[in-house]
Coordinates of N, CA, C and O in Angstrom, one line a residue:
M26 N 32.2 238.2 177.9 CA 32.4 237.7 179.2 C 32.3 238.8 180.2 O 32.8 239.9 179.9
N27 N 31.7 238.6 181.3 CA 31.6 239.6 182.3 C 32.7 239.4 183.3 O 33.0 238.3 183.7
F28 N 33.4 240.5 183.7 CA 34.4 240.4 184.7 C 34.6 241.8 185.3 O 34.2 242.8 184.8
L29 N 35.2 241.8 186.5 CA 35.6 243.0 187.2 C 37.0 243.3 186.8 O 37.8 242.4 186.7
H30 N 37.3 244.5 186.6 CA 38.7 244.9 186.2 C 39.2 246.0 187.1 O 38.5 247.0 187.4
N31 N 40.5 245.9 187.5 CA 41.2 246.9 188.2 C 42.5 247.2 187.4 O 43.4 246.3 187.3
D32 N 42.7 248.4 186.9 CA 43.9 248.9 186.3 C 44.8 249.3 187.4 O 44.6 250.3 188.1
L33 N 45.9 248.6 187.7 CA 46.8 248.8 188.8 C 47.9 249.8 188.4 O 48.6 250.3 189.3
G34 N 48.0 250.2 187.2 CA 49.0 251.1 186.8 C 50.4 250.4 186.9 O 50.5 249.2 186.9
F35 N 51.4 251.3 187.0 CA 52.8 250.8 187.1 C 53.1 250.2 188.5 O 52.9 250.9 189.4
L36 N 53.6 249.0 188.5 CA 54.0 248.4 189.8 C 55.4 247.9 189.7 O 55.8 247.4 188.6
N37 N 56.1 248.0 190.7 CA 57.5 247.5 190.8 C 57.5 246.0 191.1 O 56.6 245.5 191.8
S38 N 58.5 245.3 190.6 CA 58.7 243.9 190.9 C 58.7 243.7 192.4 O 59.3 244.5 193.2
G39 N 58.0 242.7 192.9 CA 57.9 242.3 194.3 C 56.7 242.9 195.0 O 56.4 242.5 196.1
A40 N 56.0 243.9 194.4 CA 54.8 244.4 195.0 C 53.8 243.2 195.2 O 53.8 242.3 194.4
V41 N 52.9 243.4 196.2 CA 51.9 242.3 196.4 C 50.6 242.9 196.2 O 50.2 244.0 196.7
V42 N 49.8 242.2 195.4 CA 48.4 242.6 195.1 C 47.5 241.6 195.9 O 47.6 240.4 195.8
E43 N 46.7 242.2 196.8 CA 45.8 241.5 197.6 C 44.3 241.7 197.1 O 43.9 242.8 196.9
V44 N 43.7 240.6 196.8 CA 42.3 240.6 196.3 C 41.4 239.9 197.4 O 41.6 238.8 197.7
S45 N 40.4 240.7 197.8 CA 39.4 240.1 198.8 C 38.1 239.9 198.0 O 37.6 240.7 197.2
L46 N 37.5 238.7 198.2 CA 36.3 238.3 197.5 C 35.2 237.9 198.4 O 35.5 237.4 199.5
D47 N 34.0 238.1 198.0 CA 32.9 237.6 198.8 C 32.5 236.1 198.6 O 31.8 235.6 199.4
H48 N 33.0 235.5 197.5 CA 33.0 234.1 197.3 C 34.0 233.7 196.2 O 34.6 234.5 195.6
A49 N 34.1 232.4 196.0 CA 35.1 231.9 195.1 C 35.0 232.5 193.7 O 33.9 232.7 193.2
A50 N 36.1 232.8 193.0 CA 36.1 233.4 191.7 C 37.5 233.1 191.1 O 38.5 232.7 191.8
N51 N 37.7 233.4 189.8 CA 39.0 233.4 189.2 C 39.6 234.8 189.3 O 38.9 235.8 189.0
V52 N 40.8 234.8 189.7 CA 41.6 236.0 189.9 C 42.8 235.9 189.0 O 43.6 235.0 189.1
R53 N 42.9 236.9 188.1 CA 44.0 236.9 187.1 C 44.8 238.2 187.2 O 44.3 239.3 187.0
L54 N 46.1 238.1 187.5 CA 47.0 239.2 187.4 C 47.8 239.2 186.1 O 48.4 238.2 185.8
M55 N 47.6 240.2 185.3 CA 48.2 240.2 183.9 C 48.8 241.5 183.6 O 48.4 242.6 184.0
D56 N 49.9 241.4 182.7 CA 50.4 242.6 182.2 C 49.5 243.2 181.1 O 48.5 242.6 180.8
A57 N 49.8 244.3 180.6 CA 48.9 245.0 179.7 C 48.6 244.2 178.4 O 47.4 244.2 178.0
G58 N 49.6 243.6 177.8 CA 49.4 242.9 176.6 C 48.5 241.6 176.8 O 47.6 241.4 176.0
N59 N 48.7 240.9 177.9 CA 47.9 239.8 178.2 C 46.5 240.2 178.6 O 45.5 239.5 178.2
F60 N 46.3 241.3 179.3 CA 45.0 241.8 179.6 C 44.2 242.1 178.3 O 43.0 241.7 178.2
Q61 N 44.8 242.7 177.4 CA 44.2 243.0 176.1 C 43.7 241.8 175.4 O 42.6 241.7 174.9
S62 N 44.6 240.7 175.4 CA 44.2 239.5 174.8 C 43.0 238.8 175.5 O 42.1 238.2 174.9
Y63 N 43.1 238.9 176.9 CA 42.0 238.3 177.7 C 40.7 239.0 177.3 O 39.6 238.3 177.1
R64 N 40.7 240.3 177.2 CA 39.4 241.1 176.9 C 38.9 240.7 175.6 O 37.7 240.7 175.4
Q65 N 39.8 240.3 174.6 CA 39.3 239.9 173.3 C 39.0 238.5 173.2 O 38.7 238.0 172.1
G66 N 39.1 237.7 174.3 CA 38.8 236.3 174.3 C 39.9 235.4 173.8 O 39.7 234.2 173.5
G67 N 41.1 236.0 173.7 CA 42.3 235.2 173.1 C 43.1 234.5 174.2 O 42.8 234.6 175.4
Q68 N 44.1 233.9 173.8 CA 45.0 233.2 174.7 C 45.8 234.2 175.5 O 46.2 235.3 174.9
H69 N 46.0 234.0 176.7 CA 46.7 234.9 177.6 C 47.4 234.2 178.7 O 47.0 233.1 179.1
Q70 N 48.4 234.8 179.3 CA 49.1 234.2 180.4 C 48.8 235.1 181.6 O 48.6 236.3 181.5
F71 N 48.7 234.5 182.8 CA 48.4 235.3 184.0 C 49.0 234.6 185.2 O 49.4 233.4 185.2
F72 N 48.9 235.3 186.3 CA 49.3 234.8 187.6 C 48.0 234.7 188.4 O 47.2 235.6 188.3
G73 N 47.8 233.7 189.2 CA 46.6 233.5 190.0 C 45.9 232.3 189.5 O 46.5 231.2 189.2
G74 N 44.6 232.4 189.4 CA 43.7 231.3 189.1 C 42.5 231.3 189.9 O 42.1 232.3 190.5
E75 N 41.9 230.1 190.1 CA 40.7 230.0 191.0 C 41.1 230.2 192.4 O 41.9 229.6 193.0
A76 N 40.4 231.2 193.0 CA 40.6 231.6 194.4 C 39.4 231.0 195.2 O 38.3 231.5 195.0
R77 N 39.7 230.1 196.0 CA 38.6 229.5 196.9 C 38.5 230.1 198.2 O 37.6 229.8 199.0
R78 N 39.6 230.8 198.6 CA 39.6 231.5 199.9 C 40.0 232.9 199.7 O 40.6 233.3 198.7
S79 N 39.7 233.7 200.7 CA 39.9 235.2 200.5 C 40.6 235.7 201.8 O 40.3 235.2 202.9
P80 N 41.6 236.6 201.7 CA 42.1 237.2 200.5 C 43.1 236.3 199.8 O 43.7 235.4 200.4
I81 N 43.3 236.6 198.5 CA 44.4 235.9 197.8 C 45.5 237.0 197.6 O 45.1 238.2 197.3
R82 N 46.7 236.6 197.7 CA 47.8 237.5 197.5 C 48.7 237.1 196.4 O 49.1 235.9 196.4
L83 N 49.0 238.0 195.5 CA 49.8 237.6 194.3 C 51.0 238.6 194.2 O 50.8 239.8 194.4
R84 N 52.2 238.1 194.0 CA 53.4 238.9 193.9 C 53.6 239.3 192.5 O 53.6 238.4 191.6
V85 N 53.9 240.6 192.2 CA 54.2 241.1 190.9 C 55.6 240.6 190.5 O 56.6 240.9 191.2
P86 N 55.7 239.8 189.4 CA 57.0 239.2 189.0 C 58.0 240.2 188.4 O 59.2 239.9 188.5
Q87 N 57.5 241.2 187.8 CA 58.4 242.2 187.1 C 57.8 243.5 187.1 O 56.5 243.6 187.0
S88 N 58.6 244.6 187.1 CA 58.0 245.9 187.0 C 57.3 246.1 185.7 O 57.8 245.6 184.6
G89 N 56.2 246.9 185.7 CA 55.5 247.2 184.5 C 54.0 247.6 184.8 O 53.7 247.8 186.0
H90 N 53.2 247.7 183.8 CA 51.8 248.0 184.0 C 51.0 246.8 184.2 O 51.1 245.9 183.3
W91 N 50.2 246.7 185.2 CA 49.5 245.5 185.6 C 48.0 245.7 185.7 O 47.5 246.8 186.1
H92 N 47.3 244.6 185.5 CA 45.8 244.6 185.6 C 45.4 243.4 186.4 O 46.0 242.3 186.4
V93 N 44.2 243.5 187.1 CA 43.6 242.4 187.8 C 42.2 242.2 187.1 O 41.5 243.2 187.0
A94 N 41.9 241.0 186.7 CA 40.6 240.7 186.2 C 40.0 239.6 187.1 O 40.7 238.6 187.5
I95 N 38.7 239.7 187.5 CA 38.1 238.8 188.4 C 36.8 238.3 187.7 O 36.0 239.2 187.2
D96 N 36.6 237.0 187.5 CA 35.4 236.5 186.8 C 35.0 235.2 187.5 O 35.7 234.6 188.3
L97 N 33.8 234.8 187.1 CA 33.2 233.6 187.6 C 33.3 232.4 186.7 O 32.7 231.4 186.9
G98 N 34.2 232.5 185.7 CA 34.4 231.4 184.8 C 33.2 231.0 184.0 O 33.0 229.8 183.7
G99 N 32.3 231.9 183.7 CA 31.1 231.6 182.9 C 29.9 231.2 183.8 O 28.8 231.1 183.3
R100 N 30.1 231.1 185.1 CA 29.0 230.7 185.9 C 28.1 232.0 186.2 O 28.6 233.1 186.1
A101 N 26.9 231.8 186.4 CA 25.9 232.9 186.7 C 26.2 233.5 188.1 O 26.6 232.7 189.0
G102 N 25.9 234.7 188.2 CA 26.0 235.3 189.5 C 26.8 236.6 189.5 O 27.2 237.1 188.4
T103 N 26.9 237.2 190.7 CA 27.7 238.4 190.8 C 28.7 238.2 191.9 O 28.6 237.3 192.7
I104 N 29.7 239.1 191.9 CA 30.8 239.0 192.9 C 31.2 240.4 193.3 O 31.1 241.4 192.5
R105 N 31.5 240.6 194.5 CA 32.1 241.8 195.0 C 33.5 241.5 195.4 O 33.9 240.5 195.9
A106 N 34.4 242.5 195.1 CA 35.8 242.3 195.3 C 36.5 243.6 195.7 O 36.0 244.7 195.3
G107 N 37.5 243.5 196.5 CA 38.4 244.7 196.8 C 39.8 244.4 196.4 O 40.2 243.2 196.6
V108 N 40.5 245.3 195.9 CA 41.9 245.1 195.5 C 42.8 246.2 196.2 O 42.5 247.4 196.2
R109 N 43.9 245.7 196.8 CA 44.9 246.6 197.5 C 46.2 246.2 197.0 O 46.5 245.0 196.7
V110 N 47.1 247.2 196.9 CA 48.5 246.9 196.5 C 49.4 247.3 197.7 O 49.3 248.4 198.2
F111 N 50.4 246.4 198.0 CA 51.4 246.7 199.0 C 52.8 246.7 198.3 O 53.1 245.8 197.6
S112 N 53.5 247.8 198.5 CA 54.8 247.9 197.9 C 55.8 247.0 198.5 O 55.8 246.7 199.7

């Protein structure tokens, strides 16, 4: 699976992750364990989902190491995205 990845490092609970997209895509905010499962094609839990408008803002639910993955859900094409974190 093709996806864009941003390793956000350690974030505190309540931080806001803002993802700007050039068109609709799936945006997944995941902890390290779930990201590893996602990369391997396994079951995983995430915050977010299909983003039809931009930017999308996701609140970090608990302190820890976080990742953002952006994909087109198997559709053909490319996407450009920007990721910012607000404390």
